[in-house]
Amino acid sequence: SASAAAKKKEGASMYAEMINEMPEFASLGQLFTSSSSVDLTESEAEYCVSCVKHTFPQHVLFQFTIRNTMEEEQLEDVSVDMDLADAHGATLEATVKAEMCKFEQPAVCWVSVKRPEANSLQGMFVRMCKLVFVKKEVDPATGEVFGDGEEEEYPLDEIEVGLSDFTRPLPLPDFRNAWDAMTGDFDVSQVFRLDKHKAMADAVAAIVDALGMDAADKSDSVSAAARTHRLLLSGTLIGEQAALVRADLRVSPSNAIEMKLAIRSQAMAVSEAILEAVAS
């Protein structure tokens, strides 16, 4: 899983170069991490929209890629409108529109959101999002565009910013040594029943996904017949805070998946944020 960490790092540096060249976002500081791309529409929608979340010390920059699948339409002045009512005090800072989105030529627009506190681990939930644009008719045979067009909006799925958006994988040569070397002053542990997962492998994948950390000793792969499993995760949270997670899973006699979670970090706020991310 060092490869997952390497891939994330490679993606982030590619994005960092692109964002650095945009004057609107020059003041955001250093990019901490970028998420994988998430679809905000059905794959067979007229307009397919996906989102990558870029985390900076005090901002989240949303990159929306729009694909217009309608040959007789051209979209202009394209932006995404986000309702931040449930975003815990986050505020809209800047929007960069896509001038034009032609048939099957992806276009990109951006929204930068400022968080109330730098390096906070407070997530946000954007319940209402919509694509806003001017739609013009096109003659596919000649490419001619007609008229002034009309303003339209198109609903998008909600977007969640969670702990994995504030975490970078931290590959460790020796997890046990790192665990022993870190203070236990901010240890948190809890026992869970993971009712929404029927298979051990699904539960492990969901935890790795929720936390965005590196799995030590290939502990993210689970053998199909396993009745017990130990998952070891290590990550760096925004503000350069290291955190370690040890999850012992077992299949109970009644076939429920149970987990004992132990978290070790350098601050109680970090341990609690990790616990909350797993619990939700």
Short mmCIF file of C-alpha atoms in Angstrom, two decimals:
data_model
loop_
_atom_site.label_atom_id
_atom_site.label_comp_id
_atom_site.label_asym_id
_atom_site.label_seq_id
_atom_site.Cartn_x
_atom_site.Cartn_y
_atom_site.Cartn_z
CA SER A 1 0.00 0.00 0.00
CA ALA A 2 3.06 2.22 -0.20
CA SER A 3 2.01 2.42 -3.85
CA ALA A 4 -1.33 3.99 -2.82
CA ALA A 5 0.59 6.60 -0.82
CA ALA A 6 2.96 7.18 -3.74
CA LYS A 7 0.05 7.50 -6.15
CA LYS A 8 -1.68 10.02 -3.88
CA LYS A 9 1.56 12.02 -3.63
CA GLU A 10 2.08 11.99 -7.40
CA GLY A 11 -1.51 13.13 -7.99
CA ALA A 12 -1.15 15.91 -5.43
CA SER A 13 2.04 17.30 -7.00
CA MET A 14 0.43 17.29 -10.46
CA TYR A 15 -2.57 19.20 -9.07
CA ALA A 16 -0.33 21.57 -7.08
CA GLU A 17 1.44 22.72 -10.26
CA MET A 18 -1.86 23.34 -12.03
CA ILE A 19 -3.39 25.25 -9.09
CA ASN A 20 -0.23 27.33 -8.53
CA GLU A 21 -0.59 28.72 -12.04
CA MET A 22 -4.04 30.15 -11.24
CA PRO A 23 -3.79 33.68 -9.81
CA GLU A 24 -7.18 33.32 -8.05
CA PHE A 25 -5.71 30.65 -5.77
CA ALA A 26 -2.16 31.95 -5.30
CA SER A 27 -2.85 32.87 -1.66
CA LEU A 28 -4.11 29.42 -0.57
CA GLY A 29 -0.66 28.27 0.57
CA GLN A 30 0.68 24.76 0.23
CA LEU A 31 -1.56 21.96 -1.00
CA PHE A 32 -1.87 19.33 1.75
CA THR A 33 -3.69 16.56 -0.11
CA SER A 34 -6.09 15.90 -2.98
CA SER A 35 -8.94 13.39 -2.96
CA SER A 36 -9.73 10.89 -5.66
CA SER A 37 -12.40 11.96 -8.14
CA VAL A 38 -16.04 11.50 -7.04
CA ASP A 39 -18.98 11.43 -9.46
CA LEU A 40 -21.79 13.89 -8.67
CA THR A 41 -24.14 12.64 -11.42
CA GLU A 42 -25.24 9.30 -12.89
CA SER A 43 -22.88 8.03 -15.58
CA GLU A 44 -25.66 8.27 -18.20
CA ALA A 45 -26.62 11.87 -17.33
CA GLU A 46 -26.79 14.60 -20.01
CA TYR A 47 -24.03 16.44 -18.17
CA CYS A 48 -21.58 14.27 -16.23
CA VAL A 49 -19.91 16.10 -13.34
CA SER A 50 -17.12 14.82 -11.10
CA CYS A 51 -15.32 16.54 -8.22
CA VAL A 52 -11.82 16.45 -6.74
CA LYS A 53 -11.35 18.06 -3.31
CA HIS A 54 -8.01 19.83 -2.71
CA THR A 55 -7.21 20.55 0.95
CA PHE A 56 -5.12 23.58 1.96
CA PRO A 57 -4.34 24.77 5.50
CA GLN A 58 -7.47 26.91 5.72
CA HIS A 59 -9.32 26.19 2.47
CA VAL A 60 -10.89 23.40 0.50
CA LEU A 61 -10.72 23.94 -3.25
CA PHE A 62 -13.32 22.02 -5.24
CA GLN A 63 -12.39 21.15 -8.83
CA PHE A 64 -15.41 20.21 -10.97
CA THR A 65 -14.95 18.50 -14.32
CA ILE A 66 -17.98 18.71 -16.61
CA ARG A 67 -18.61 16.49 -19.62
CA ASN A 68 -21.40 17.53 -21.96
CA THR A 69 -22.87 14.43 -23.68
CA MET A 70 -25.44 16.40 -25.73
CA GLU A 71 -24.24 16.86 -29.30
CA GLU A 72 -26.77 19.60 -30.08
CA GLU A 73 -25.89 21.74 -27.05
CA GLN A 74 -23.08 24.00 -25.96
CA LEU A 75 -22.85 25.19 -22.35
CA GLU A 76 -21.32 28.58 -21.56
CA ASP A 77 -20.49 30.55 -18.43
CA VAL A 78 -20.49 27.29 -16.42
CA SER A 79 -20.15 27.26 -12.63
CA VAL A 80 -21.20 25.19 -9.60
CA ASP A 81 -23.41 26.79 -6.97
CA MET A 82 -22.81 25.33 -3.48
CA ASP A 83 -25.10 25.83 -0.49
CA LEU A 84 -22.85 26.09 2.58
CA ALA A 85 -25.63 26.22 5.18
CA ASP A 86 -24.45 22.91 6.74
CA ALA A 87 -20.74 23.61 6.32
CA HIS A 88 -19.90 24.58 9.95
CA GLY A 89 -19.06 28.22 9.31
CA ALA A 90 -17.17 27.68 6.04
CA THR A 91 -17.60 30.55 3.56
CA LEU A 92 -17.42 30.88 -0.20
CA GLU A 93 -14.26 32.67 -1.25
CA ALA A 94 -13.82 32.44 -5.02
CA THR A 95 -15.40 30.85 -8.09
CA VAL A 96 -13.69 30.35 -11.43
CA LYS A 97 -16.14 29.53 -14.20
CA ALA A 98 -15.60 27.41 -17.30
CA GLU A 99 -16.17 29.69 -20.29
CA MET A 100 -17.46 26.92 -22.52
CA CYS A 101 -18.33 23.23 -22.43
CA LYS A 102 -18.70 21.73 -25.91
CA PHE A 103 -19.91 18.23 -26.79
CA GLU A 104 -17.52 15.63 -25.31
CA GLN A 105 -14.82 18.23 -24.54
CA PRO A 106 -14.43 18.25 -20.74
CA ALA A 107 -14.40 21.66 -19.05
CA VAL A 108 -13.30 22.55 -15.52
CA CYS A 109 -14.65 25.07 -13.02
CA TRP A 110 -13.47 25.75 -9.47
CA VAL A 111 -14.91 26.84 -6.12
CA SER A 112 -12.71 27.83 -3.19
CA VAL A 113 -14.20 27.61 0.32
CA LYS A 114 -12.57 29.10 3.40
CA ARG A 115 -12.80 27.15 6.67
CA PRO A 116 -13.25 29.03 9.97
CA GLU A 117 -9.97 27.75 11.45
CA ALA A 118 -6.63 26.78 9.93
CA ASN A 119 -5.67 23.08 10.26
CA SER A 120 -9.04 22.23 11.79
CA LEU A 121 -10.30 18.65 11.37
CA GLN A 122 -13.92 19.81 11.18
CA GLY A 123 -15.55 18.30 8.09
CA MET A 124 -18.34 19.85 6.07
CA PHE A 125 -21.42 18.66 4.32
CA VAL A 126 -22.60 20.42 1.16
CA ARG A 127 -26.17 19.26 0.85
CA MET A 128 -27.22 21.32 -2.16
CA CYS A 129 -25.09 21.68 -5.27
CA LYS A 130 -26.11 22.64 -8.77
CA LEU A 131 -24.48 23.22 -12.12
CA VAL A 132 -25.41 26.68 -13.45
CA PHE A 133 -24.89 27.58 -17.13
CA VAL A 134 -26.21 29.20 -20.31
CA LYS A 135 -27.38 26.56 -22.79
CA LYS A 136 -27.13 27.24 -26.52
CA GLU A 137 -28.24 25.13 -29.46
CA VAL A 138 -25.63 23.80 -31.87
CA ASP A 139 -25.94 22.38 -35.37
CA PRO A 140 -23.82 19.20 -35.11
CA ALA A 141 -23.27 19.16 -38.90
CA THR A 142 -21.74 22.65 -39.12
CA GLY A 143 -20.84 23.42 -35.50
CA GLU A 144 -22.82 26.67 -35.77
CA VAL A 145 -24.11 28.01 -32.42
CA PHE A 146 -27.55 29.69 -32.32
CA GLY A 147 -29.04 32.53 -30.31
CA ASP A 148 -28.36 33.99 -26.89
CA GLY A 149 -29.17 30.77 -25.10
CA GLU A 150 -31.06 30.38 -21.85
CA GLU A 151 -29.92 30.12 -18.25
CA GLU A 152 -30.37 26.67 -16.76
CA GLU A 153 -29.42 24.73 -13.65
CA TYR A 154 -28.83 21.05 -13.15
CA PRO A 155 -28.87 19.34 -9.72
CA LEU A 156 -25.75 17.55 -8.45
CA ASP A 157 -25.22 15.06 -5.61
CA GLU A 158 -24.24 16.29 -2.15
CA ILE A 159 -20.54 16.53 -1.29
CA GLU A 160 -18.96 15.50 1.97
CA VAL A 161 -15.57 16.66 3.25
CA GLY A 162 -14.41 14.23 5.92
CA LEU A 163 -11.34 13.12 7.82
CA SER A 164 -9.74 11.44 4.79
CA ASP A 165 -9.61 14.90 3.17
CA PHE A 166 -7.41 16.09 6.06
CA THR A 167 -5.12 13.04 6.07
CA ARG A 168 -2.10 11.93 4.07
CA PRO A 169 -0.87 8.32 4.13
CA LEU A 170 2.31 7.94 6.22
CA PRO A 171 4.18 4.78 5.15
CA LEU A 172 6.20 3.38 8.10
CA PRO A 173 9.01 0.81 7.97
CA ASP A 174 8.03 -0.55 11.40
CA PHE A 175 4.55 0.10 12.77
CA ARG A 176 5.16 -1.49 16.20
CA ASN A 177 8.26 0.64 16.83
CA ALA A 178 6.38 3.78 15.85
CA TRP A 179 3.50 2.82 18.17
CA ASP A 180 5.84 2.21 21.12
CA ALA A 181 7.75 5.43 20.47
CA MET A 182 4.66 7.65 20.57
CA THR A 183 3.13 8.80 23.86
CA GLY A 184 -0.02 7.03 25.01
CA ASP A 185 -1.33 10.19 26.67
CA PHE A 186 -3.95 10.75 23.98
CA ASP A 187 -4.95 7.13 23.41
CA VAL A 188 -8.58 6.47 22.62
CA SER A 189 -10.15 3.04 22.22
CA GLN A 190 -13.64 1.77 21.56
CA VAL A 191 -15.44 -1.43 20.62
CA PHE A 192 -17.82 -1.39 17.64
CA ARG A 193 -20.29 -3.73 16.00
CA LEU A 194 -20.07 -3.10 12.26
CA ASP A 195 -23.63 -3.99 11.27
CA LYS A 196 -23.53 -2.39 7.85
CA HIS A 197 -20.78 -4.72 6.62
CA LYS A 198 -21.42 -8.42 6.03
CA ALA A 199 -17.85 -9.30 5.01
CA MET A 200 -14.62 -8.64 6.88
CA ALA A 201 -12.90 -7.36 3.71
CA ASP A 202 -15.68 -4.78 3.16
CA ALA A 203 -15.35 -3.51 6.73
CA VAL A 204 -11.56 -3.14 6.37
CA ALA A 205 -11.91 -1.33 3.02
CA ALA A 206 -14.49 1.07 4.51
CA ILE A 207 -12.19 1.98 7.44
CA VAL A 208 -9.19 2.54 5.15
CA ASP A 209 -11.37 4.70 2.92
CA ALA A 210 -12.81 6.74 5.81
CA LEU A 211 -9.39 7.50 7.30
CA GLY A 212 -7.22 7.98 4.19
CA MET A 213 -4.17 6.43 5.89
CA ASP A 214 -1.47 3.97 4.85
CA ALA A 215 -1.97 0.31 5.74
CA ALA A 216 1.20 -1.13 7.31
CA ASP A 217 2.39 -4.67 6.48
CA LYS A 218 -0.26 -5.05 3.72
CA SER A 219 -2.83 -5.26 6.51
CA ASP A 220 -5.54 -3.89 4.20
CA SER A 221 -5.74 -7.24 2.40
CA VAL A 222 -7.96 -9.80 4.13
CA SER A 223 -8.07 -13.51 3.33
CA ALA A 224 -11.56 -14.67 2.36
CA ALA A 225 -11.78 -17.26 5.14
CA ALA A 226 -10.45 -15.03 7.93
CA ARG A 227 -12.47 -14.93 11.18
CA THR A 228 -10.05 -12.43 12.79
CA HIS A 229 -7.94 -9.67 11.28
CA ARG A 230 -5.65 -6.88 12.47
CA LEU A 231 -5.54 -3.64 10.47
CA LEU A 232 -2.66 -1.20 11.12
CA LEU A 233 -2.94 2.34 9.76
CA SER A 234 -0.65 5.37 9.86
CA GLY A 235 -1.27 8.87 8.61
CA THR A 236 -0.30 12.52 8.87
CA LEU A 237 -3.17 14.89 9.59
CA ILE A 238 -3.29 18.50 8.48
CA GLY A 239 -1.03 20.54 10.76
CA GLU A 240 1.59 17.77 10.37
CA GLN A 241 0.25 15.60 13.21
CA ALA A 242 1.06 11.89 13.02
CA ALA A 243 -1.56 9.33 14.02
CA LEU A 244 -1.60 5.53 14.34
CA VAL A 245 -4.62 3.23 14.33
CA ARG A 246 -4.85 -0.42 15.30
CA ALA A 247 -8.12 -2.18 14.54
CA ASP A 248 -8.74 -5.76 15.67
CA LEU A 249 -11.69 -7.27 13.84
CA ARG A 250 -13.43 -10.58 14.40
CA VAL A 251 -16.50 -12.40 13.21
CA SER A 252 -18.65 -13.18 16.25
CA PRO A 253 -20.49 -16.52 16.74
CA SER A 254 -23.65 -14.79 15.43
CA ASN A 255 -21.69 -13.75 12.30
CA ALA A 256 -21.60 -10.05 13.18
CA ILE A 257 -18.34 -8.19 12.60
CA GLU A 258 -16.94 -6.72 15.81
CA MET A 259 -13.99 -4.36 16.05
CA LYS A 260 -11.78 -3.07 18.83
CA LEU A 261 -10.27 0.21 17.70
CA ALA A 262 -7.18 1.73 19.34
CA ILE A 263 -5.97 5.18 18.29
CA ARG A 264 -2.66 6.77 19.26
CA SER A 265 -1.86 10.33 18.26
CA GLN A 266 -0.15 13.50 19.43
CA ALA A 267 -3.32 15.38 20.45
CA MET A 268 -6.69 14.44 21.93
CA ALA A 269 -8.54 16.41 19.21
CA VAL A 270 -6.88 14.20 16.58
CA SER A 271 -7.71 10.93 18.36
CA GLU A 272 -11.32 12.02 18.81
CA ALA A 273 -11.67 13.11 15.18
CA ILE A 274 -10.41 9.70 14.01
CA LEU A 275 -12.82 7.92 16.37
CA GLU A 276 -15.70 10.01 15.06
CA ALA A 277 -14.78 9.29 11.41
CA VAL A 278 -14.90 5.55 12.07
CA ALA A 279 -18.08 5.76 14.18
CA SER A 280 -19.98 7.63 11.47
#
